[in-house]
């Protein structure tokens, strides 16, 4: 009877030990799963960051090429005399010729230095924002790349570089306008296939979305990478 009592008495202890062991194993499994999940999230974030750097580098390289092209064209020796002659037909013909040098551009314009008022009549509509770029180009040599007429069918990226004569006097500005679709083409479909990506200009409340790729439903809260 004593042996039987001992055996019966040990059974609850063994059962309790088994339960504790199972709980410990289950807790260990959850911890291991959380660790794996955390590692997967870190790996995914790293992939996103690498993708962002790749896209940023591709866009920056393309913009740099455009800027170099604009600077080189603005230094063409025939442009100062064409602007000084103020012959609309000759200017228009030269603009058509220059447009072949930058196939992505939908407008290449030669704008005289004395243009300092908004106007809808011209190679491109000249808004107050456009005037700011023209003034910056005349003063500093080139203007910062900027979005013009955002939200309209005429929205475009504008690059501008001053044109000077032999005396280093500013006689005009070379303006190159690129449709936003040109920039969007830089965001390959594979970049946005597993999420959503935006190419932005500016910061804070002044952010302008230049192009996007992917499903916008993934856009929630702050960007996980920039």
Short mmCIF file of C-alpha atoms in Angstrom, two decimals:
data_model
loop_
_atom_site.label_atom_id
_atom_site.label_comp_id
_atom_site.label_asym_id
_atom_site.label_seq_id
_atom_site.Cartn_x
_atom_site.Cartn_y
_atom_site.Cartn_z
CA UNK A 1 0.00 0.00 0.00
CA UNK A 2 2.86 2.31 0.82
CA UNK A 3 4.39 1.71 -2.59
CA UNK A 4 1.03 2.32 -4.20
CA UNK A 5 0.59 5.54 -2.23
CA UNK A 6 3.97 6.74 -3.32
CA UNK A 7 3.26 5.98 -6.95
CA UNK A 8 -0.11 7.71 -6.82
CA UNK A 9 1.42 10.64 -5.00
CA UNK A 10 4.09 11.12 -7.66
CA UNK A 11 1.63 11.23 -10.54
CA UNK A 12 0.39 14.83 -9.96
CA UNK A 13 4.00 15.94 -9.61
CA UNK A 14 4.90 14.30 -12.92
CA UNK A 15 1.84 15.85 -14.56
CA UNK A 16 2.73 19.29 -13.18
CA UNK A 17 6.27 18.88 -14.43
CA UNK A 18 4.96 17.94 -17.87
CA UNK A 19 2.69 20.99 -17.99
CA UNK A 20 5.49 23.31 -16.92
CA UNK A 21 7.77 21.76 -19.52
CA UNK A 22 5.15 22.19 -22.25
CA UNK A 23 4.57 25.81 -21.27
CA UNK A 24 8.31 26.42 -21.31
CA UNK A 25 8.66 24.83 -24.74
CA UNK A 26 5.66 26.78 -26.08
CA UNK A 27 7.05 30.05 -24.68
CA UNK A 28 10.39 29.22 -26.25
CA UNK A 29 8.67 28.61 -29.60
CA UNK A 30 6.92 32.00 -29.41
CA UNK A 31 10.19 33.74 -28.56
CA UNK A 32 11.93 31.99 -31.45
CA UNK A 33 9.08 32.96 -33.82
CA UNK A 34 9.27 36.59 -32.67
CA UNK A 35 13.03 36.59 -33.23
CA UNK A 36 12.62 35.18 -36.75
CA UNK A 37 9.82 37.64 -37.52
CA UNK A 38 11.95 40.54 -36.24
CA UNK A 39 14.87 39.41 -38.39
CA UNK A 40 12.59 39.18 -41.43
CA UNK A 41 11.30 42.70 -40.81
CA UNK A 42 14.84 44.02 -40.43
CA UNK A 43 15.84 42.28 -43.64
CA UNK A 44 12.81 43.72 -45.46
CA UNK A 45 13.62 47.23 -44.18
CA UNK A 46 17.20 46.83 -45.37
CA UNK A 47 15.96 45.80 -48.82
CA UNK A 48 13.69 48.86 -48.89
CA UNK A 49 16.56 51.15 -47.94
CA UNK A 50 18.79 49.64 -50.62
CA UNK A 51 15.99 50.05 -53.18
CA UNK A 52 15.51 53.70 -52.16
CA UNK A 53 19.23 54.39 -52.57
CA UNK A 54 19.22 52.70 -55.96
CA UNK A 55 16.25 54.75 -57.17
CA UNK A 56 17.66 57.97 -55.73
CA UNK A 57 20.98 57.31 -57.41
CA UNK A 58 19.34 56.58 -60.77
CA UNK A 59 17.22 59.74 -60.65
CA UNK A 60 20.15 61.90 -59.50
CA UNK A 61 22.34 60.53 -62.30
CA UNK A 62 19.67 61.23 -64.92
CA UNK A 63 19.09 64.77 -63.60
CA UNK A 64 22.83 65.42 -63.64
CA UNK A 65 22.97 64.37 -67.29
CA UNK A 66 20.11 66.74 -68.14
CA UNK A 67 21.81 69.59 -66.28
CA UNK A 68 25.09 69.01 -68.11
CA UNK A 69 23.26 68.97 -71.43
CA UNK A 70 21.51 72.26 -70.64
CA UNK A 71 24.78 73.92 -69.58
CA UNK A 72 26.54 72.72 -72.73
CA UNK A 73 23.73 73.87 -75.04
CA UNK A 74 23.54 77.28 -73.34
CA UNK A 75 27.19 77.83 -74.26
CA UNK A 76 26.53 77.37 -77.99
CA UNK A 77 28.23 80.36 -79.72
CA UNK A 78 25.30 81.13 -82.04
CA UNK A 79 22.69 81.63 -79.30
CA UNK A 80 23.68 85.17 -78.14
CA UNK A 81 23.41 86.59 -81.65
CA UNK A 82 20.11 84.81 -82.30
CA UNK A 83 18.61 86.29 -79.14
CA UNK A 84 20.07 89.72 -79.88
CA UNK A 85 18.53 89.66 -83.36
CA UNK A 86 15.08 89.18 -81.82
CA UNK A 87 13.80 87.42 -84.96
CA UNK A 88 10.83 85.23 -83.87
CA UNK A 89 11.17 82.87 -86.85
CA UNK A 90 14.89 82.39 -86.34
CA UNK A 91 14.42 81.85 -82.61
CA UNK A 92 11.64 79.31 -83.23
CA UNK A 93 13.78 77.46 -85.76
CA UNK A 94 16.69 77.31 -83.33
CA UNK A 95 14.42 76.03 -80.56
CA UNK A 96 13.26 73.21 -82.83
CA UNK A 97 16.86 72.32 -83.61
CA UNK A 98 17.87 72.31 -79.95
CA UNK A 99 14.92 70.11 -78.98
CA UNK A 100 16.54 67.22 -80.87
CA UNK A 101 19.52 67.39 -78.51
CA UNK A 102 17.34 66.47 -75.52
CA UNK A 103 14.74 63.97 -76.80
CA UNK A 104 13.03 63.72 -73.40
CA UNK A 105 12.17 67.44 -73.42
CA UNK A 106 8.78 68.53 -74.64
CA UNK A 107 9.90 72.16 -74.85
CA UNK A 108 13.28 73.84 -75.36
CA UNK A 109 13.02 77.62 -75.20
CA UNK A 110 15.24 80.63 -75.75
CA UNK A 111 13.94 83.42 -73.51
CA UNK A 112 15.32 86.95 -73.79
CA UNK A 113 16.85 88.52 -70.69
CA UNK A 114 14.33 91.37 -70.64
CA UNK A 115 11.34 89.05 -70.14
CA UNK A 116 10.31 89.78 -66.56
CA UNK A 117 6.52 89.58 -66.55
CA UNK A 118 4.13 86.60 -66.55
CA UNK A 119 2.74 85.76 -69.97
CA UNK A 120 0.85 82.92 -71.60
CA UNK A 121 2.22 83.81 -75.02
CA UNK A 122 5.53 82.24 -75.72
CA UNK A 123 7.43 79.01 -75.99
CA UNK A 124 6.07 78.00 -72.57
CA UNK A 125 3.65 79.78 -70.21
CA UNK A 126 5.69 82.05 -67.96
CA UNK A 127 4.22 82.10 -64.47
CA UNK A 128 5.54 83.84 -61.37
CA UNK A 129 7.24 80.58 -60.43
CA UNK A 130 8.84 80.42 -63.87
CA UNK A 131 10.04 84.00 -63.46
CA UNK A 132 11.71 83.05 -60.19
CA UNK A 133 13.65 80.33 -62.00
CA UNK A 134 14.60 82.70 -64.82
CA UNK A 135 15.85 85.28 -62.33
CA UNK A 136 17.84 82.67 -60.45
CA UNK A 137 19.42 81.45 -63.69
CA UNK A 138 20.37 84.98 -64.78
CA UNK A 139 21.88 85.72 -61.38
CA UNK A 140 23.53 82.42 -60.46
CA UNK A 141 24.11 80.80 -63.83
CA UNK A 142 21.51 78.07 -63.47
CA UNK A 143 18.22 77.53 -61.66
CA UNK A 144 17.32 74.74 -59.28
CA UNK A 145 15.25 72.06 -60.97
CA UNK A 146 11.63 72.76 -60.06
CA UNK A 147 8.08 71.64 -60.80
CA UNK A 148 5.92 74.16 -62.62
CA UNK A 149 2.12 74.23 -62.94
CA UNK A 150 1.74 71.22 -60.67
CA UNK A 151 -1.71 69.65 -60.79
CA UNK A 152 -2.40 70.74 -64.36
CA UNK A 153 -1.99 69.02 -67.72
CA UNK A 154 0.92 71.36 -68.38
CA UNK A 155 2.85 70.30 -65.26
CA UNK A 156 6.55 70.00 -66.01
CA UNK A 157 10.05 70.03 -64.60
CA UNK A 158 11.99 73.11 -65.54
CA UNK A 159 15.74 73.43 -66.02
CA UNK A 160 17.22 76.82 -66.86
CA UNK A 161 20.69 78.15 -67.62
CA UNK A 162 21.73 81.65 -68.58
CA UNK A 163 23.13 82.58 -71.98
CA UNK A 164 25.93 85.15 -72.10
CA UNK A 165 27.71 86.97 -74.92
CA UNK A 166 31.44 87.51 -75.49
CA UNK A 167 31.42 90.30 -72.90
CA UNK A 168 29.89 87.96 -70.33
CA UNK A 169 26.64 89.93 -70.43
CA UNK A 170 23.44 87.95 -69.86
CA UNK A 171 21.38 88.02 -73.06
CA UNK A 172 18.84 85.37 -72.21
CA UNK A 173 18.00 82.04 -70.62
CA UNK A 174 17.85 78.56 -72.08
CA UNK A 175 14.86 76.73 -70.64
CA UNK A 176 14.21 72.99 -70.92
CA UNK A 177 10.82 71.63 -69.84
CA UNK A 178 10.28 67.93 -69.16
CA UNK A 179 6.93 66.27 -68.58
CA UNK A 180 6.56 64.52 -65.21
CA UNK A 181 6.03 61.23 -67.07
CA UNK A 182 9.72 61.35 -67.98
CA UNK A 183 10.61 61.20 -64.29
CA UNK A 184 7.98 58.56 -63.56
CA UNK A 185 9.59 56.37 -66.21
CA UNK A 186 12.64 56.21 -63.95
CA UNK A 187 10.57 54.32 -61.37
CA UNK A 188 10.52 50.84 -62.86
CA UNK A 189 7.50 48.65 -62.15
CA UNK A 190 9.59 46.26 -60.07
CA UNK A 191 10.39 49.04 -57.58
CA UNK A 192 6.76 49.38 -56.51
CA UNK A 193 5.52 45.82 -56.95
CA UNK A 194 5.65 44.97 -53.23
CA UNK A 195 4.64 48.32 -51.83
CA UNK A 196 4.45 51.97 -52.74
CA UNK A 197 7.15 54.50 -53.50
CA UNK A 198 7.09 58.24 -54.13
CA UNK A 199 9.62 60.60 -55.62
CA UNK A 200 9.21 63.89 -53.77
CA UNK A 201 10.58 67.40 -54.04
CA UNK A 202 10.85 69.64 -50.99
CA UNK A 203 10.20 68.86 -47.35
CA UNK A 204 7.57 69.30 -44.66
CA UNK A 205 4.34 70.91 -45.86
CA UNK A 206 6.04 72.03 -49.06
CA UNK A 207 6.47 68.50 -50.43
CA UNK A 208 5.53 67.99 -54.09
CA UNK A 209 5.02 64.45 -55.39
CA UNK A 210 6.85 64.22 -58.70
CA UNK A 211 6.07 60.58 -59.45
CA UNK A 212 4.84 57.43 -57.75
CA UNK A 213 4.81 53.70 -58.35
CA UNK A 214 2.88 50.87 -56.72
CA UNK A 215 -0.35 50.63 -54.73
CA UNK A 216 -1.08 53.80 -52.74
CA UNK A 217 -2.91 51.77 -50.07
CA UNK A 218 0.51 51.02 -48.61
CA UNK A 219 1.08 54.71 -47.95
CA UNK A 220 0.38 54.99 -44.23
CA UNK A 221 2.02 57.31 -41.75
CA UNK A 222 5.62 58.36 -42.13
CA UNK A 223 7.86 56.85 -44.76
CA UNK A 224 9.77 53.82 -43.50
CA UNK A 225 12.77 54.91 -45.53
CA UNK A 226 13.87 58.01 -47.46
#
